[in-house]
C-alpha positions as protocol buffer text, in pm:
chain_id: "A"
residue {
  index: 1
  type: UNK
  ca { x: -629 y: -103 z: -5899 }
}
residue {
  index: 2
  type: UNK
  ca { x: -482 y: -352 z: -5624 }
}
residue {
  index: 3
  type: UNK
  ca { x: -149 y: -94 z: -5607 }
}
residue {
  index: 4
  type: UNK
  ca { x: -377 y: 204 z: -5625 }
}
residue {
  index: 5
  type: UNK
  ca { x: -514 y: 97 z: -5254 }
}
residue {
  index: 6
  type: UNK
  ca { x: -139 y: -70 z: -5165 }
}
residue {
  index: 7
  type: UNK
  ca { x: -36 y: 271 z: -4958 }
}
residue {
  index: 8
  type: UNK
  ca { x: -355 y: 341 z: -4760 }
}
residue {
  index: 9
  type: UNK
  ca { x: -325 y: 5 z: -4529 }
}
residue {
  index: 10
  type: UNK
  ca { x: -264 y: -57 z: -4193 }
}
residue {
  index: 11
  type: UNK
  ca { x: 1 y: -283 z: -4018 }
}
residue {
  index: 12
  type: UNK
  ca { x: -180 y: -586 z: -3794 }
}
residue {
  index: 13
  type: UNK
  ca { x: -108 y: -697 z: -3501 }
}
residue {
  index: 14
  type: UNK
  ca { x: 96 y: -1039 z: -3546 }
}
residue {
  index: 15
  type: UNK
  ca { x: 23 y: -1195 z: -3182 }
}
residue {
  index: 16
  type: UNK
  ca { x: -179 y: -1535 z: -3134 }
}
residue {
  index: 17
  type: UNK
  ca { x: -236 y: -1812 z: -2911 }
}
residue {
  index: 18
  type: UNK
  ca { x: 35 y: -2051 z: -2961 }
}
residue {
  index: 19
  type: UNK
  ca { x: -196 y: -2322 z: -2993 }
}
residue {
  index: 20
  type: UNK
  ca { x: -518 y: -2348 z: -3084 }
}
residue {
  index: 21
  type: UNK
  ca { x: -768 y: -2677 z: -3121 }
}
residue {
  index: 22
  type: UNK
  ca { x: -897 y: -2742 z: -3469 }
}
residue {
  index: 23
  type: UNK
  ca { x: -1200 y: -2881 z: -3389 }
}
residue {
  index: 24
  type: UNK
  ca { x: -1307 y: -2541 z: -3177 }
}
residue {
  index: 25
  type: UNK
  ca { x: -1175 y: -2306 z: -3477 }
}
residue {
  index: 26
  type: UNK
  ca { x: -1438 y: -2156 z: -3618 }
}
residue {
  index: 27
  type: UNK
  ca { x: -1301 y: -2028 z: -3943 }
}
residue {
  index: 28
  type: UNK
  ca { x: -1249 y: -1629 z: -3975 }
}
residue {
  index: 29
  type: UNK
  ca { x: -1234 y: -1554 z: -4354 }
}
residue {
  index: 30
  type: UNK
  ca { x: -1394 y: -1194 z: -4391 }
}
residue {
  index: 31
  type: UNK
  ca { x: -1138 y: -1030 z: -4546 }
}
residue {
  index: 32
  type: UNK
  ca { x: -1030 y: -674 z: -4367 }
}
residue {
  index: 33
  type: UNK
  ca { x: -1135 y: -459 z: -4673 }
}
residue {
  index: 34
  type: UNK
  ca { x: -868 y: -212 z: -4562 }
}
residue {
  index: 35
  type: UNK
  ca { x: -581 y: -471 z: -4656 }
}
residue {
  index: 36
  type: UNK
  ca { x: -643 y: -511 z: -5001 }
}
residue {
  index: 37
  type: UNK
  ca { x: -335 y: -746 z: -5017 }
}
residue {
  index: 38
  type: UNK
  ca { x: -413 y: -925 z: -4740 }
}
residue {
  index: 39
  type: UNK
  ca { x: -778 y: -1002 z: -4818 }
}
residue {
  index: 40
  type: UNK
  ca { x: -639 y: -1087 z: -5161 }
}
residue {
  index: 41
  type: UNK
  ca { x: -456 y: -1355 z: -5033 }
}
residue {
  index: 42
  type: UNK
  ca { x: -668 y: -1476 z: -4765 }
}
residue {
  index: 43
  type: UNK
  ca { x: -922 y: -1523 z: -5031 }
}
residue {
  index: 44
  type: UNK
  ca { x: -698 y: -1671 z: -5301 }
}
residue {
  index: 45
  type: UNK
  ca { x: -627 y: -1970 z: -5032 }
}
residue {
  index: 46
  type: UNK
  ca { x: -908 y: -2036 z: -4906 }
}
residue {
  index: 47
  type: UNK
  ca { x: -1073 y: -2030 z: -5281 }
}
residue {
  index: 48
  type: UNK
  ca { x: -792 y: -2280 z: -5420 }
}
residue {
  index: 49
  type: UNK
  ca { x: -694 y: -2468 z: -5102 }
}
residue {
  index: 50
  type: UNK
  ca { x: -1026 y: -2477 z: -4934 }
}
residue {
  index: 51
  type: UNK
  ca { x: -826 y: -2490 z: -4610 }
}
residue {
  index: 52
  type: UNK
  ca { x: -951 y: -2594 z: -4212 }
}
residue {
  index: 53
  type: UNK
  ca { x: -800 y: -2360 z: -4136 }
}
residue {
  index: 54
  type: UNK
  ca { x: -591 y: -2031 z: -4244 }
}
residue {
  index: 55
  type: UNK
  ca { x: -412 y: -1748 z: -4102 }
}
residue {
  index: 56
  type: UNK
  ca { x: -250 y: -1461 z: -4291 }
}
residue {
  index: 57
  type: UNK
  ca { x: -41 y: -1212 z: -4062 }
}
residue {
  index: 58
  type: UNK
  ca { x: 103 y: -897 z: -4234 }
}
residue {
  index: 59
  type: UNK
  ca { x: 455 y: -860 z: -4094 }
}
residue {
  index: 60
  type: UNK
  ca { x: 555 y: -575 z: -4299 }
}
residue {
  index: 61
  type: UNK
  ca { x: 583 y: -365 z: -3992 }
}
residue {
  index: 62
  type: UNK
  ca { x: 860 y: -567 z: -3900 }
}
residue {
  index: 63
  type: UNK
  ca { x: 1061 y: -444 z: -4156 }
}
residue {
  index: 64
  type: UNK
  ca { x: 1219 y: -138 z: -4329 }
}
residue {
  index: 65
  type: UNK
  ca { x: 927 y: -25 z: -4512 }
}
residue {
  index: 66
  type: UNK
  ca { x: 683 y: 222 z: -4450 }
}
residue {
  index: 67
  type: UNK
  ca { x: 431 y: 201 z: -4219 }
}
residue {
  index: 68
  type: UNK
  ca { x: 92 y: 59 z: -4340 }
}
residue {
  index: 69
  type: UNK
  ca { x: 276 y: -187 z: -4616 }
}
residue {
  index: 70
  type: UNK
  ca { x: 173 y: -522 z: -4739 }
}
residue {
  index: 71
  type: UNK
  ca { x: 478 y: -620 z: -4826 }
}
residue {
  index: 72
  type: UNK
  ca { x: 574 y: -929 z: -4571 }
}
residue {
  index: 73
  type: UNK
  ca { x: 342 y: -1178 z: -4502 }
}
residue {
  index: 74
  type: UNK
  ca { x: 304 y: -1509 z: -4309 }
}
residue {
  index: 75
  type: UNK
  ca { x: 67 y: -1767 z: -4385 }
}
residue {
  index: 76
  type: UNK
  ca { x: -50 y: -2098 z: -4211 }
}
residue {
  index: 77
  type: UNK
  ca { x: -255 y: -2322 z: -4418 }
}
residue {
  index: 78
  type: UNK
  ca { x: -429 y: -2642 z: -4298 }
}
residue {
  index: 79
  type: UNK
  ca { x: -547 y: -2824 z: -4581 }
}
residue {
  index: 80
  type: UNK
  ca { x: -665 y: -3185 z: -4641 }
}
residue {
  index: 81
  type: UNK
  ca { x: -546 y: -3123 z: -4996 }
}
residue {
  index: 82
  type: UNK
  ca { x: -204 y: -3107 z: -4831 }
}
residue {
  index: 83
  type: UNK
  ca { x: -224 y: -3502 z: -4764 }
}
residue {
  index: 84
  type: UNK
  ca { x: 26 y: -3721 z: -4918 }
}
residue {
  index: 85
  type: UNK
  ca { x: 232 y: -3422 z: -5046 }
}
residue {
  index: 86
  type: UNK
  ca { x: 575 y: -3359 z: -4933 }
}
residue {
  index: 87
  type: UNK
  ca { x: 616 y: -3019 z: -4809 }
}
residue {
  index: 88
  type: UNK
  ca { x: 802 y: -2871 z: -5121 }
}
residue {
  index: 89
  type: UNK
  ca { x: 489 y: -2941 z: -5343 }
}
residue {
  index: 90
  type: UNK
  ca { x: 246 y: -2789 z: -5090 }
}
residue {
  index: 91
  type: UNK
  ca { x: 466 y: -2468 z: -5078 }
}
residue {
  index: 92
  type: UNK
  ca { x: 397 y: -2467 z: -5468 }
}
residue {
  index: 93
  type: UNK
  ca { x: 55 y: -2528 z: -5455 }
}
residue {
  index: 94
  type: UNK
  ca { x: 29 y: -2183 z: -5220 }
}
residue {
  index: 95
  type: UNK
  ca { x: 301 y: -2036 z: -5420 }
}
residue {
  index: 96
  type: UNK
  ca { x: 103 y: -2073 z: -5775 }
}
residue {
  index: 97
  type: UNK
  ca { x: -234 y: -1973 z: -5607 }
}
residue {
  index: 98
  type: UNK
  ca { x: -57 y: -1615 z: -5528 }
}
residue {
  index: 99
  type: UNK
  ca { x: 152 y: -1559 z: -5818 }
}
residue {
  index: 100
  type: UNK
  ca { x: -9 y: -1210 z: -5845 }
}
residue {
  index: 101
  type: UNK
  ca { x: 110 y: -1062 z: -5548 }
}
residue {
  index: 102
  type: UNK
  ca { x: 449 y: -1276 z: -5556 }
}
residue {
  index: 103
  type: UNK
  ca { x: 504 y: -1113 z: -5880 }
}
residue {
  index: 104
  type: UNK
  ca { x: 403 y: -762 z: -5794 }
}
residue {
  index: 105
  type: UNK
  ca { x: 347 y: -610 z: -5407 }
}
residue {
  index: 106
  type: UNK
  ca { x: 460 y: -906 z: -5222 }
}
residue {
  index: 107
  type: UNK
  ca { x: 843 y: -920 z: -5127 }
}
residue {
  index: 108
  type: UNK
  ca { x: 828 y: -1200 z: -4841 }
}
residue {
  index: 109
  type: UNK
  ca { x: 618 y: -1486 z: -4798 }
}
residue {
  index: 110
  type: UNK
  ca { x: 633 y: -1767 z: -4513 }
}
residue {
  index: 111
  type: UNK
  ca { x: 458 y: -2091 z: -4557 }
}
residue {
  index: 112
  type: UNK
  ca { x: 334 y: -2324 z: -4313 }
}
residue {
  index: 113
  type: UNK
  ca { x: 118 y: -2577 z: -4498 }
}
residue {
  index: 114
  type: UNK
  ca { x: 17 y: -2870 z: -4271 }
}
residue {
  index: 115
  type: UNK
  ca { x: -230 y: -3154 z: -4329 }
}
residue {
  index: 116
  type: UNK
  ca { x: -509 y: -3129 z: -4083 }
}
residue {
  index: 117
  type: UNK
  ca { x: -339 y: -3419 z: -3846 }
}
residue {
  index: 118
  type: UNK
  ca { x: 0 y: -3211 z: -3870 }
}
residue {
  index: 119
  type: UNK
  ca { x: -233 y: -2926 z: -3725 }
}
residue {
  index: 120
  type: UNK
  ca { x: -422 y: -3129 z: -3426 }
}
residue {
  index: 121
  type: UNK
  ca { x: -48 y: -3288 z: -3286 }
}
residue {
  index: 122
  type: UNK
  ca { x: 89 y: -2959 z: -3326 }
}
residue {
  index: 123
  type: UNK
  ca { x: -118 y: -2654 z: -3366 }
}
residue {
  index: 124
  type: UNK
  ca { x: 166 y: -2404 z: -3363 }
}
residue {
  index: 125
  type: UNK
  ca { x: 282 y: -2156 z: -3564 }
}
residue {
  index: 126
  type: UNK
  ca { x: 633 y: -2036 z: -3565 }
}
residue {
  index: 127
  type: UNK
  ca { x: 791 y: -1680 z: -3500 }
}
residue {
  index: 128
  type: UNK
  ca { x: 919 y: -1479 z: -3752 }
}
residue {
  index: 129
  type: UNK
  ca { x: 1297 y: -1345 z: -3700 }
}
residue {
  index: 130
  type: UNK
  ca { x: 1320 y: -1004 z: -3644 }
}
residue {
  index: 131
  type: UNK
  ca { x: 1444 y: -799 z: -4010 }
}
residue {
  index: 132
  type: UNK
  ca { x: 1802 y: -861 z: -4039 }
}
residue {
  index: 133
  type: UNK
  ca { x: 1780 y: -564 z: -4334 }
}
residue {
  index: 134
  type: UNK
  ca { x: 1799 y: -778 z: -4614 }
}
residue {
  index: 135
  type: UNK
  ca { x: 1609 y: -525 z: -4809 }
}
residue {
  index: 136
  type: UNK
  ca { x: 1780 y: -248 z: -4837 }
}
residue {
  index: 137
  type: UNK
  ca { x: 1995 y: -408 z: -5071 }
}
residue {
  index: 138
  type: UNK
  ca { x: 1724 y: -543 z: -5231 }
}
residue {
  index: 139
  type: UNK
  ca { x: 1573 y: -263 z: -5513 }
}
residue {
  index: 140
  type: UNK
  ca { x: 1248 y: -488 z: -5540 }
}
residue {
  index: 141
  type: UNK
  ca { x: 1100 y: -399 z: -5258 }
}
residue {
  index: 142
  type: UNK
  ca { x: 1146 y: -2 z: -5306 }
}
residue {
  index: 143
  type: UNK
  ca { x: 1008 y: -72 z: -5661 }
}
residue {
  index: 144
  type: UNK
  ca { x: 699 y: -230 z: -5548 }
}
residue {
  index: 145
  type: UNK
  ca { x: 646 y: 28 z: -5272 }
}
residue {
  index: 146
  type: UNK
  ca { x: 708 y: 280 z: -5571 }
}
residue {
  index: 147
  type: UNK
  ca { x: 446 y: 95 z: -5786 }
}
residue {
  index: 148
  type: UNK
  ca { x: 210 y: 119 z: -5500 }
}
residue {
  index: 149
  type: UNK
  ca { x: 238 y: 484 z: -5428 }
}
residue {
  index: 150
  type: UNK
  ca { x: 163 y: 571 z: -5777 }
}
């Protein structure tokens, strides 16, 4: 079903404040039910990390794929489960929660997993690089956009 809907979304917009104060954050988790991806994974993290806060931006449209993919995506988790954890085991606790879409529609994933303290001394989150074309050489990507269109 989730591939069936994969072709009909809509790139967002990836711009933000560069810093933002936890403790005025009110937490935005509606998922955009015309991003099934996206609202997949928003609710995936926020289901298994319980996080203070969470962003998901859809940078497909930064890349050579067609427009309206899910197919890049950054993500900024702050998590008190994320204390005490170096950051190689946090990026596996996000990494196992989406194994679905790592394993099927998503090609690219950023992680920014911070404890909540991480997040108030530096509530940031970096810029993406602009697509060097790594995936054109890459035949995953066209067969999960294939997958998607069918």
């Amino acid at each position: 079903m989730l591939p069936a809907v994969f072709r009909c979304v809509r790139p967002i917009s990836t711009s933000l404040a560069l810093s933002r104060s936890l403790s005025h954050f009110r937490p935005h988790m509606d998922p955009d039910p015309s991003r099934p991806i996206e609202r997949s994974i928003r609710s995936k993290l926020a289901d298994t990390l319980k996080p203070d806060h969470l962003e998901v931006h859809n940078e497909s449209h930064m890349h050579a794929v067609p427009p309206g993919s899910e197919s890049h995506f950054r993500v900024l988790v702050v998590s008190s489960q994320f204390e005490g954890l170096p950051l190689i085991k946090r990026h596996r606790l996000v990494n196992e929660a989406l194994k679905e879409e790592l394993s099927s529609c998503v090609h690219a994933l950023s992680i920014q997993a911070k404890t909540p303290e991480q997040w108030r001394s530096n509530p940031s989150l970096a810029k993406s690089p602009p697509c060097m074309g790594g995936s054109r050489g890459d035949h995953t990507v066209e067969e999960k956009l294939k997958a998607g269109r069918e």
